[in-house]
GROMACS .gro file of C-alpha atoms in nm:
model
  465
    1MET     CA    1  -0.979  -2.175   3.317
    2THR     CA    2  -0.847  -2.028   2.990
    3LYS     CA    3  -0.807  -2.279   2.710
    4THR     CA    4  -0.446  -2.330   2.594
    5SER     CA    5  -0.475  -2.602   2.327
    6PHE     CA    6  -0.605  -2.517   1.980
    7ASP     CA    7  -0.620  -2.644   1.625
    8LEU     CA    8  -0.460  -2.322   1.501
    9VAL     CA    9  -0.288  -2.024   1.664
   10VAL     CA   10  -0.216  -1.701   1.479
   11VAL     CA   11   0.062  -1.471   1.596
   12GLY     CA   12  -0.023  -1.115   1.493
   13GLY     CA   13  -0.361  -0.944   1.465
   14GLY     CA   14  -0.323  -0.738   1.149
   15PRO     CA   15  -0.516  -0.778   0.822
   16GLY     CA   16  -0.342  -1.110   0.763
   17GLY     CA   17  -0.365  -1.247   1.115
   18TYR     CA   18  -0.721  -1.161   1.208
   19VAL     CA   19  -0.853  -1.275   0.869
   20ALA     CA   20  -0.671  -1.607   0.911
   21ALA     CA   21  -0.832  -1.649   1.253
   22ILE     CA   22  -1.181  -1.575   1.118
   23ARG     CA   23  -1.149  -1.811   0.821
   24ALA     CA   24  -1.015  -2.090   1.040
   25ALA     CA   25  -1.306  -2.046   1.280
   26GLN     CA   26  -1.550  -2.055   0.989
   27LEU     CA   27  -1.400  -2.390   0.890
   28GLY     CA   28  -1.468  -2.534   1.234
   29MET     CA   29  -1.122  -2.506   1.388
   30SER     CA   30  -1.055  -2.400   1.745
   31VAL     CA   31  -0.855  -2.080   1.708
   32ALA     CA   32  -0.647  -1.841   1.916
   33LEU     CA   33  -0.491  -1.513   1.815
   34VAL     CA   34  -0.192  -1.360   1.994
   35GLU     CA   35  -0.141  -0.984   1.954
   36ARG     CA   36   0.107  -0.778   2.156
   37ALA     CA   37  -0.039  -0.436   2.066
   38GLU     CA   38  -0.365  -0.333   1.898
   39LEU     CA   39  -0.599  -0.561   1.707
   40GLY     CA   40  -0.595  -0.462   1.343
   41GLY     CA   41  -0.218  -0.425   1.340
   42ILE     CA   42  -0.020  -0.143   1.185
   43CYS     CA   43  -0.248  -0.117   0.882
   44LEU     CA   44  -0.560  -0.039   1.074
   45ASN     CA   45  -0.404   0.160   1.359
   46TRP     CA   46  -0.096   0.330   1.214
   47GLY     CA   47  -0.097   0.279   0.838
   48CYS     CA   48  -0.361   0.221   0.571
   49ILE     CA   49  -0.667   0.350   0.755
   50PRO     CA   50  -0.551   0.659   0.950
   51THR     CA   51  -0.349   0.785   0.654
   52LYS     CA   52  -0.656   0.760   0.433
   53ALA     CA   53  -0.856   0.953   0.691
   54LEU     CA   54  -0.598   1.233   0.684
   55LEU     CA   55  -0.584   1.227   0.306
   56HIS     CA   56  -0.962   1.253   0.287
   57SER     CA   57  -0.945   1.559   0.510
   58ALA     CA   58  -0.700   1.703   0.258
   59THR     CA   59  -0.945   1.620  -0.022
   60VAL     CA   60  -1.223   1.808   0.158
   61LEU     CA   61  -0.992   2.103   0.216
   62ARG     CA   62  -0.895   2.107  -0.149
   63ALA     CA   63  -1.263   2.092  -0.253
   64CYS     CA   64  -1.349   2.386  -0.028
   65ARG     CA   65  -1.068   2.596  -0.170
   66GLU     CA   66  -1.188   2.522  -0.523
   67ALA     CA   67  -1.558   2.553  -0.442
   68ALA     CA   68  -1.609   2.871  -0.642
   69HIS     CA   69  -1.517   2.680  -0.958
   70TYR     CA   70  -1.825   2.463  -0.898
   71GLY     CA   71  -2.057   2.752  -0.826
   72VAL     CA   72  -2.035   2.728  -0.447
   73THR     CA   73  -1.948   3.051  -0.265
   74GLY     CA   74  -1.819   3.116   0.087
   75ALA     CA   75  -1.588   2.815   0.118
   76GLY     CA   76  -1.276   2.957  -0.042
   77GLU     CA   77  -1.119   3.069   0.286
   78ALA     CA   78  -1.111   2.717   0.433
   79ARG     CA   79  -0.810   2.650   0.655
   80PRO     CA   80  -0.672   2.325   0.795
   81ASP     CA   81  -0.727   2.236   1.161
   82LEU     CA   82  -0.454   1.977   1.203
   83ALA     CA   83  -0.558   1.880   1.555
   84ALA     CA   84  -0.914   1.806   1.439
   85MET     CA   85  -0.787   1.613   1.137
   86VAL     CA   86  -0.562   1.399   1.355
   87ALA     CA   87  -0.839   1.345   1.611
   88ARG     CA   88  -1.077   1.227   1.340
   89SER     CA   89  -0.811   0.997   1.198
   90ARG     CA   90  -0.751   0.837   1.539
   91LYS     CA   91  -1.127   0.801   1.593
   92VAL     CA   92  -1.164   0.618   1.261
   93ALA     CA   93  -0.882   0.380   1.353
   94GLY     CA   94  -1.029   0.323   1.698
   95ARG     CA   95  -1.371   0.239   1.557
   96LEU     CA   96  -1.227  -0.022   1.326
   97GLY     CA   97  -1.013  -0.166   1.604
   98GLN     CA   98  -1.330  -0.221   1.807
   99GLY     CA   99  -1.481  -0.384   1.500
  100VAL     CA  100  -1.199  -0.639   1.482
  101ALA     CA  101  -1.243  -0.718   1.852
  102HIS     CA  102  -1.613  -0.777   1.786
  103LEU     CA  103  -1.531  -1.010   1.496
  104MET     CA  104  -1.299  -1.215   1.717
  105LYS     CA  105  -1.572  -1.257   1.976
  106LYS     CA  106  -1.839  -1.328   1.714
  107ASN     CA  107  -1.628  -1.605   1.559
  108GLY     CA  108  -1.524  -1.761   1.889
  109VAL     CA  109  -1.155  -1.672   1.854
  110THR     CA  110  -0.965  -1.662   2.184
  111VAL     CA  111  -0.744  -1.351   2.195
  112PHE     CA  112  -0.426  -1.330   2.402
  113ALA     CA  113  -0.278  -0.985   2.460
  114ALA     CA  114   0.086  -1.091   2.462
  115SER     CA  115   0.401  -1.158   2.262
  116ALA     CA  116   0.474  -1.514   2.152
  117ARG     CA  117   0.771  -1.722   2.046
  118LEU     CA  118   0.803  -2.073   1.912
  119ALA     CA  119   0.890  -2.313   2.194
  120GLY     CA  120   0.923  -2.653   2.030
  121SER     CA  121   0.701  -2.854   1.799
  122GLY     CA  122   0.347  -2.719   1.813
  123LYS     CA  123   0.422  -2.493   2.111
  124LEU     CA  124   0.417  -2.119   2.168
  125ALA     CA  125   0.548  -1.950   2.482
  126LEU     CA  126   0.376  -1.622   2.569
  127ASP     CA  127   0.547  -1.343   2.762
  128ASN     CA  128   0.271  -1.361   3.024
  129GLY     CA  129   0.396  -1.706   3.127
  130ALA     CA  130   0.136  -1.912   2.942
  131THR     CA  131   0.216  -2.184   2.688
  132LEU     CA  132  -0.014  -2.257   2.395
  133SER     CA  133  -0.018  -2.571   2.187
  134ALA     CA  134  -0.154  -2.602   1.834
  135LYS     CA  135  -0.142  -2.833   1.535
  136HIS     CA  136  -0.081  -2.531   1.314
  137ILE     CA  137   0.088  -2.197   1.388
  138VAL     CA  138   0.055  -1.902   1.151
  139LEU     CA  139   0.308  -1.619   1.184
  140ALA     CA  140   0.158  -1.286   1.079
  141THR     CA  141   0.385  -1.046   1.267
  142GLY     CA  142   0.406  -0.783   0.993
  143ALA     CA  143   0.683  -0.532   0.941
  144ARG     CA  144   0.811  -0.197   1.068
  145ALA     CA  145   0.967   0.113   0.917
  146ARG     CA  146   1.327   0.085   0.805
  147GLU     CA  147   1.558   0.310   1.005
  148LEU     CA  148   1.828   0.520   0.839
  149PRO     CA  149   2.148   0.583   1.039
  150ALA     CA  150   2.174   0.934   0.895
  151LEU     CA  151   1.822   1.020   1.016
  152PRO     CA  152   1.756   0.898   1.372
  153VAL     CA  153   1.387   0.935   1.458
  154GLY     CA  154   1.315   1.198   1.724
  155GLU     CA  155   1.122   1.518   1.786
  156ARG     CA  156   1.193   1.666   1.444
  157ILE     CA  157   1.269   1.351   1.243
  158TRP     CA  158   0.953   1.144   1.207
  159ALA     CA  159   0.864   0.793   1.104
  160TYR     CA  160   0.504   0.722   0.999
  161ARG     CA  161   0.372   0.710   1.357
  162GLN     CA  162   0.494   1.058   1.444
  163ALA     CA  163   0.375   1.193   1.108
  164LEU     CA  164   0.023   1.061   1.177
  165VAL     CA  165  -0.017   1.243   1.507
  166ALA     CA  166   0.171   1.567   1.444
  167ASP     CA  167   0.070   1.865   1.654
  168THR     CA  168   0.202   2.123   1.411
  169ILE     CA  169   0.214   2.177   1.036
  170PRO     CA  170   0.581   2.199   0.938
  171THR     CA  171   0.685   2.517   0.762
  172SER     CA  172   0.923   2.309   0.553
  173LEU     CA  173   0.925   1.930   0.524
  174LEU     CA  174   1.164   1.680   0.372
  175VAL     CA  175   1.014   1.342   0.284
  176VAL     CA  176   1.280   1.074   0.234
  177GLY     CA  177   1.152   0.797   0.011
  178ALA     CA  178   0.912   0.848  -0.279
  179GLY     CA  179   0.731   0.516  -0.266
  180ALA     CA  180   0.364   0.495  -0.171
  181ILE     CA  181   0.406   0.604   0.192
  182GLY     CA  182   0.632   0.898   0.111
  183ALA     CA  183   0.411   1.015  -0.175
  184GLU     CA  184   0.103   1.005   0.045
  185PHE     CA  185   0.260   1.207   0.327
  186ALA     CA  186   0.401   1.455   0.076
  187SER     CA  187   0.052   1.503  -0.070
  188PHE     CA  188  -0.112   1.549   0.269
  189TYR     CA  189   0.135   1.794   0.416
  190ARG     CA  190   0.149   1.997   0.096
  191ALA     CA  191  -0.230   2.024   0.098
  192VAL     CA  192  -0.231   2.162   0.453
  193GLY     CA  193   0.036   2.420   0.375
  194ALA     CA  194   0.386   2.278   0.425
  195GLU     CA  195   0.663   2.348   0.176
  196VAL     CA  196   0.749   1.991   0.079
  197THR     CA  197   1.061   1.838  -0.074
  198LEU     CA  198   1.025   1.474  -0.181
  199ILE     CA  199   1.340   1.275  -0.257
  200ASP     CA  200   1.430   0.925  -0.372
  201MET     CA  201   1.748   0.744  -0.467
  202THR     CA  202   1.592   0.602  -0.785
  203PRO     CA  203   1.553   0.783  -1.120
  204GLU     CA  204   1.177   0.831  -1.069
  205ILE     CA  205   0.929   0.861  -0.786
  206LEU     CA  206   0.700   0.562  -0.732
  207PRO     CA  207   0.977   0.343  -0.877
  208GLN     CA  208   0.768   0.025  -0.882
  209GLU     CA  209   0.515   0.180  -1.117
  210ASP     CA  210   0.514   0.209  -1.495
  211ALA     CA  211   0.770   0.475  -1.596
  212GLU     CA  212   0.517   0.684  -1.788
  213ILE     CA  213   0.279   0.690  -1.492
  214SER     CA  214   0.562   0.781  -1.253
  215GLN     CA  215   0.659   1.072  -1.475
  216LEU     CA  216   0.299   1.197  -1.484
  217ALA     CA  217   0.281   1.171  -1.106
  218ARG     CA  218   0.599   1.375  -1.074
  219LYS     CA  219   0.458   1.649  -1.298
  220ALA     CA  220   0.135   1.654  -1.096
  221PHE     CA  221   0.326   1.680  -0.767
  222GLU     CA  222   0.548   1.958  -0.898
  223LYS     CA  223   0.242   2.147  -1.025
  224GLN     CA  224   0.111   2.143  -0.667
  225GLY     CA  225   0.436   2.295  -0.547
  226ILE     CA  226   0.612   1.981  -0.424
  227ARG     CA  227   0.985   1.994  -0.495
  228VAL     CA  228   1.092   1.655  -0.630
  229LEU     CA  229   1.454   1.537  -0.633
  230THR     CA  230   1.537   1.194  -0.773
  231ARG     CA  231   1.878   1.022  -0.769
  232CYS     CA  232   1.905   1.192  -0.431
  233ALA     CA  233   2.009   1.058  -0.090
  234VAL     CA  234   2.065   1.191   0.261
  235THR     CA  235   2.428   1.152   0.371
  236ALA     CA  236   2.415   1.336   0.707
  237SER     CA  237   2.186   1.530   0.937
  238SER     CA  238   2.199   1.726   1.259
  239THR     CA  239   1.920   1.872   1.468
  240THR     CA  240   1.945   2.242   1.539
  241ALA     CA  241   1.731   2.498   1.718
  242ASP     CA  242   1.574   2.585   1.383
  243GLY     CA  243   1.512   2.235   1.255
  244VAL     CA  244   1.706   1.957   1.089
  245LYS     CA  245   2.015   2.044   0.889
  246VAL     CA  246   2.045   1.786   0.614
  247THR     CA  247   2.319   1.708   0.364
  248LEU     CA  248   2.182   1.574   0.037
  249GLU     CA  249   2.375   1.417  -0.246
  250HIS     CA  250   2.193   1.488  -0.570
  251ASP     CA  251   2.338   1.393  -0.909
  252GLY     CA  252   2.688   1.395  -0.761
  253LYS     CA  253   2.648   1.735  -0.594
  254LYS     CA  254   2.609   1.809  -0.224
  255ILE     CA  255   2.321   2.024  -0.106
  256GLU     CA  256   2.290   2.149   0.252
  257GLN     CA  257   1.950   2.267   0.367
  258THR     CA  258   1.759   2.303   0.692
  259PHE     CA  259   1.405   2.168   0.719
  260ASP     CA  260   1.153   2.220   0.996
  261ARG     CA  261   1.072   1.847   0.997
  262VAL     CA  262   1.180   1.530   0.815
  263ILE     CA  263   0.970   1.219   0.744
  264VAL     CA  264   1.158   0.893   0.684
  265ALA     CA  265   0.967   0.663   0.448
  266ALA     CA  266   1.251   0.445   0.322
  267GLY     CA  267   1.089   0.102   0.317
  268ILE     CA  268   1.023  -0.165   0.579
  269VAL     CA  269   1.184  -0.463   0.749
  270GLY     CA  270   1.005  -0.778   0.864
  271ASN     CA  271   0.932  -0.843   1.231
  272VAL     CA  272   1.125  -1.169   1.264
  273GLU     CA  273   1.304  -1.102   1.591
  274ASN     CA  274   1.213  -1.277   1.918
  275LEU     CA  275   0.994  -1.536   1.746
  276GLY     CA  276   1.213  -1.830   1.841
  277LEU     CA  277   1.304  -1.905   1.481
  278GLU     CA  278   1.667  -1.982   1.558
  279LYS     CA  279   1.608  -2.345   1.659
  280THR     CA  280   1.367  -2.422   1.377
  281ARG     CA  281   1.390  -2.490   1.006
  282VAL     CA  282   1.225  -2.157   0.925
  283ASN     CA  283   1.444  -1.971   0.677
  284VAL     CA  284   1.481  -1.592   0.686
  285GLU     CA  285   1.614  -1.387   0.394
  286LYS     CA  286   1.656  -1.010   0.415
  287THR     CA  287   1.436  -0.992   0.729
  288HIS     CA  288   1.151  -1.188   0.569
  289ILE     CA  289   1.037  -1.546   0.625
  290VAL     CA  290   1.069  -1.774   0.323
  291THR     CA  291   0.750  -1.960   0.230
  292ASP     CA  292   0.618  -2.173  -0.054
  293GLY     CA  293   0.304  -2.110  -0.259
  294LEU     CA  294   0.083  -2.233   0.026
  295CYS     CA  295   0.251  -2.013   0.288
  296ARG     CA  296   0.439  -2.306   0.445
  297THR     CA  297   0.779  -2.242   0.603
  298GLY     CA  298   1.061  -2.497   0.632
  299GLU     CA  299   0.927  -2.597   0.975
  300PRO     CA  300   0.635  -2.846   0.966
  301GLY     CA  301   0.319  -2.693   1.108
  302VAL     CA  302   0.451  -2.335   1.089
  303TYR     CA  303   0.326  -2.091   0.826
  304ALA     CA  304   0.388  -1.724   0.749
  305ILE     CA  305   0.166  -1.467   0.576
  306GLY     CA  306   0.159  -1.095   0.504
  307ASP     CA  307   0.443  -0.847   0.529
  308VAL     CA  308   0.668  -1.075   0.733
  309ALA     CA  309   0.658  -1.320   0.441
  310GLY     CA  310   0.784  -1.064   0.190
  311ALA     CA  311   0.670  -0.848  -0.098
  312PRO     CA  312   0.437  -0.716  -0.209
  313TRP     CA  313   0.383  -0.545   0.128
  314LEU     CA  314   0.010  -0.485   0.094
  315ALA     CA  315  -0.275  -0.544   0.337
  316HIS     CA  316  -0.497  -0.707   0.075
  317LYS     CA  317  -0.218  -0.945  -0.016
  318ALA     CA  318  -0.192  -1.042   0.353
  319SER     CA  319  -0.568  -1.104   0.378
  320HIS     CA  320  -0.570  -1.313   0.060
  321GLU     CA  321  -0.274  -1.517   0.184
  322ALA     CA  322  -0.457  -1.568   0.513
  323VAL     CA  323  -0.754  -1.732   0.345
  324LEU     CA  324  -0.533  -1.933   0.108
  325CYS     CA  325  -0.314  -2.058   0.394
  326VAL     CA  326  -0.600  -2.163   0.619
  327GLU     CA  327  -0.799  -2.327   0.340
  328ALA     CA  328  -0.488  -2.526   0.240
  329ILE     CA  329  -0.451  -2.639   0.603
  330ALA     CA  330  -0.815  -2.749   0.594
  331GLY     CA  331  -0.751  -2.954   0.282
  332LEU     CA  332  -0.955  -2.737   0.047
  333PRO     CA  333  -0.839  -2.690  -0.314
  334VAL     CA  334  -0.640  -2.367  -0.341
  335HIS     CA  335  -0.410  -2.194  -0.587
  336ALA     CA  336  -0.087  -2.013  -0.501
  337ILE     CA  337  -0.121  -1.637  -0.518
  338ASP     CA  338  -0.004  -1.474  -0.841
  339PRO     CA  339   0.181  -1.147  -0.763
  340LEU     CA  340   0.083  -1.013  -1.105
  341ARG     CA  341  -0.283  -1.022  -1.002
  342ILE     CA  342  -0.238  -0.817  -0.686
  343PRO     CA  343  -0.332  -0.450  -0.735
  344ALA     CA  344  -0.108  -0.179  -0.590
  345CYS     CA  345  -0.245   0.160  -0.489
  346THR     CA  346  -0.089   0.490  -0.383
  347TYR     CA  347  -0.340   0.733  -0.229
  348SER     CA  348  -0.155   1.053  -0.309
  349TYR     CA  349  -0.312   1.336  -0.508
  350PRO     CA  350  -0.357   1.218  -0.776
  351GLN     CA  351  -0.380   0.850  -0.688
  352VAL     CA  352  -0.181   0.586  -0.873
  353ALA     CA  353  -0.299   0.226  -0.911
  354SER     CA  354  -0.173  -0.068  -1.112
  355ILE     CA  355  -0.188  -0.441  -1.165
  356GLY     CA  356   0.037  -0.675  -1.360
  357MET     CA  357   0.340  -0.581  -1.567
  358THR     CA  358   0.469  -0.238  -1.657
  359GLU     CA  359   0.505  -0.165  -2.029
  360ALA     CA  360   0.884  -0.211  -2.007
  361ARG     CA  361   0.858  -0.544  -1.828
  362ALA     CA  362   0.588  -0.670  -2.064
  363ARG     CA  363   0.797  -0.575  -2.366
  364GLU     CA  364   1.099  -0.758  -2.226
  365HIS     CA  365   0.883  -1.062  -2.152
  366ALA     CA  366   0.737  -1.063  -2.503
  367THR     CA  367   1.078  -1.025  -2.664
  368ARG     CA  368   1.215  -1.322  -2.472
  369HIS     CA  369   0.929  -1.536  -2.595
  370GLY     CA  370   0.930  -1.413  -2.955
  371GLY     CA  371   0.607  -1.216  -2.921
  372ASP     CA  372   0.489  -0.857  -2.907
  373ILE     CA  373   0.259  -0.636  -2.704
  374ARG     CA  374  -0.014  -0.382  -2.771
  375VAL     CA  375  -0.048  -0.072  -2.554
  376GLY     CA  376  -0.364   0.132  -2.513
  377LYS     CA  377  -0.394   0.476  -2.354
  378PHE     CA  378  -0.689   0.696  -2.276
  379THR     CA  379  -0.682   1.028  -2.094
  380PHE     CA  380  -0.957   1.141  -1.859
  381ALA     CA  381  -0.985   1.460  -2.066
  382GLY     CA  382  -1.204   1.254  -2.301
  383ASN     CA  383  -1.437   1.126  -2.028
  384GLY     CA  384  -1.763   1.308  -1.960
  385LYS     CA  385  -1.792   1.215  -1.592
  386ALA     CA  386  -1.433   1.327  -1.524
  387ILE     CA  387  -1.497   1.662  -1.691
  388ALA     CA  388  -1.819   1.706  -1.491
  389MET     CA  389  -1.629   1.632  -1.170
  390GLY     CA  390  -1.351   1.875  -1.258
  391GLU     CA  391  -1.101   1.588  -1.242
  392ASP     CA  392  -1.013   1.547  -1.609
  393GLN     CA  393  -0.638   1.507  -1.567
  394GLY     CA  394  -0.500   1.154  -1.568
  395LEU     CA  395  -0.440   0.847  -1.778
  396VAL     CA  396  -0.546   0.485  -1.811
  397LYS     CA  397  -0.287   0.260  -1.974
  398THR     CA  398  -0.334  -0.105  -2.067
  399VAL     CA  399  -0.083  -0.358  -2.194
  400PHE     CA  400  -0.187  -0.672  -2.384
  401ASP     CA  401  -0.018  -0.970  -2.542
  402ALA     CA  402  -0.057  -0.894  -2.912
  403LYS     CA  403  -0.129  -1.253  -3.013
  404SER     CA  404  -0.344  -1.396  -2.733
  405GLY     CA  405  -0.511  -1.077  -2.614
  406GLU     CA  406  -0.411  -1.152  -2.254
  407LEU     CA  407  -0.418  -0.848  -2.025
  408LEU     CA  408  -0.057  -0.821  -1.907
  409GLY     CA  409  -0.081  -0.496  -1.712
  410ALA     CA  410  -0.298  -0.196  -1.633
  411HIS     CA  411  -0.197   0.142  -1.491
  412ILE     CA  412  -0.407   0.439  -1.380
  413ILE     CA  413  -0.327   0.787  -1.252
  414HIS     CA  414  -0.631   0.985  -1.136
  415PRO     CA  415  -0.787   1.093  -0.803
  416GLU     CA  416  -1.013   0.785  -0.819
  417ALA     CA  417  -0.753   0.537  -0.949
  418SER     CA  418  -0.774   0.305  -0.648
  419GLU     CA  419  -1.146   0.253  -0.701
  420LEU     CA  420  -1.105   0.185  -1.072
  421ILE     CA  421  -0.819  -0.066  -1.072
  422THR     CA  422  -1.034  -0.350  -0.938
  423GLY     CA  423  -1.212  -0.365  -1.272
  424TYR     CA  424  -0.891  -0.482  -1.431
  425GLY     CA  425  -0.822  -0.704  -1.130
  426VAL     CA  426  -1.146  -0.894  -1.188
  427ALA     CA  427  -1.066  -0.919  -1.559
  428ALA     CA  428  -0.720  -1.062  -1.488
  429SER     CA  429  -0.859  -1.314  -1.238
  430LEU     CA  430  -1.113  -1.432  -1.493
  431GLU     CA  431  -0.842  -1.444  -1.762
  432ALA     CA  432  -1.048  -1.209  -1.975
  433THR     CA  433  -0.906  -1.123  -2.316
  434GLU     CA  434  -0.925  -0.794  -2.503
  435GLU     CA  435  -1.234  -0.929  -2.680
  436ASP     CA  436  -1.412  -0.993  -2.350
  437LEU     CA  437  -1.330  -0.644  -2.226
  438MET     CA  438  -1.430  -0.475  -2.551
  439HIS     CA  439  -1.767  -0.654  -2.544
  440THR     CA  440  -1.836  -0.553  -2.184
  441VAL     CA  441  -2.098  -0.279  -2.147
  442PHE     CA  442  -1.975   0.005  -1.924
  443ALA     CA  443  -2.233   0.239  -1.773
  444HIS     CA  444  -2.244   0.600  -1.892
  445PRO     CA  445  -2.148   0.848  -1.764
  446THR     CA  446  -1.888   0.688  -1.539
  447LEU     CA  447  -1.515   0.711  -1.488
  448SER     CA  448  -1.501   0.337  -1.558
  449GLU     CA  449  -1.565   0.408  -1.927
  450THR     CA  450  -1.197   0.506  -1.944
  451LEU     CA  451  -1.110   0.142  -1.872
  452HIS     CA  452  -1.307   0.040  -2.179
  453GLU     CA  453  -1.159   0.313  -2.400
  454SER     CA  454  -0.802   0.220  -2.306
  455VAL     CA  455  -0.865  -0.139  -2.414
  456LEU     CA  456  -1.020  -0.019  -2.739
  457ALA     CA  457  -0.721   0.210  -2.795
  458ALA     CA  458  -0.478  -0.080  -2.766
  459PHE     CA  459  -0.641  -0.233  -3.073
  460GLY     CA  460  -0.700   0.085  -3.271
  461ARG     CA  461  -1.068   0.115  -3.189
  462ALA     CA  462  -1.092   0.402  -2.937
  463LEU     CA  463  -1.419   0.591  -2.978
  464HIS     CA  464  -1.352   0.914  -2.788
  465ALA     CA  465  -0.984   0.982  -2.853
   0.00000   0.00000   0.00000
């Protein structure tokens, strides 16, 4: 007979949910996980992982096309095989999904393939007719793509799922939304041959990033042949035999153009429907569950983590919240997550990664408190490893409190930015000052030396600039 009473039940098997289940099991709790679709959630199956697999295929394609520059002949005629790229991407996701299933079994987590809704204090009703009881219930139901009335998803208008399993390379592609998801799809489809237009309603692409970094990203995209339109929105569309006829409003002017395909990447909304929240004290604001610093909702015994609990909508934030939440339940000493210590990464070409405050925000913060900031910059053109790799375009930018030496923010644009940003993440977590970072020995030749040089530059001590 299947067990139905547990110490803790997690609803949702994404990077927040399955990590919460594992940590709870490690702490000796009896644990169940309820997942209505695939283990690993959107991130593993339809987001973070499969997109990175496609983007790596684009990186290989780009390397082959540029092989002669590195003294390698015969690879310059490389062409994309979209079907093979997609098949590899799905295989990667499938392998990791099996890995999560193995971890559940290894840690003794009971998995229910079902949907669940709150059904009274400590109760969950599953759509298979079962009822689970638990002292603690963690909601990790994630989020989904925001729909735009002017762009209904269909054969030619794609959301991220359709874009991940396309069977044809569009001749022309409009990407609506120039955040991380839009920028990544724009990069991939441009690399495989599509004529890409990337638009956003804001003044710059990657609007959450430092303005200088966003501007550099725009220049890099345009150099690759991506048409970028900011302060631009879609007001209407209609599907024709030739594609999607779209009306754009750009800087007060209307533009009508037909695209072969359109990708909608205009943000996300939390999955809060059908959870039985209506008769509880769980508060929902703008489709996201309101929580405190320990992931507790307004309903005793009910917690929320990950995308459904609000920004930043990042898998690593969900996993960190999972551990924090469960350890707090277990009575261990924990600290509320600091959003300024969560790195953000965009895996476009080039990549963009950041942590902490932008220069503008840091300057405003310092002004309010009667202080000042110091800003350091170092380009990869001065880094030996970057030059050897043929990837010498990009920038590392650091922002410090002028008086205390506290690292307030760090921003990187480079093809390896996502691998480099963790160095600053560790520094921020350890509350390292500029002195600590300047005294750190960085291996040579490495890209990470740029992190050191940017810190030195902030205090007038750069060695290679």
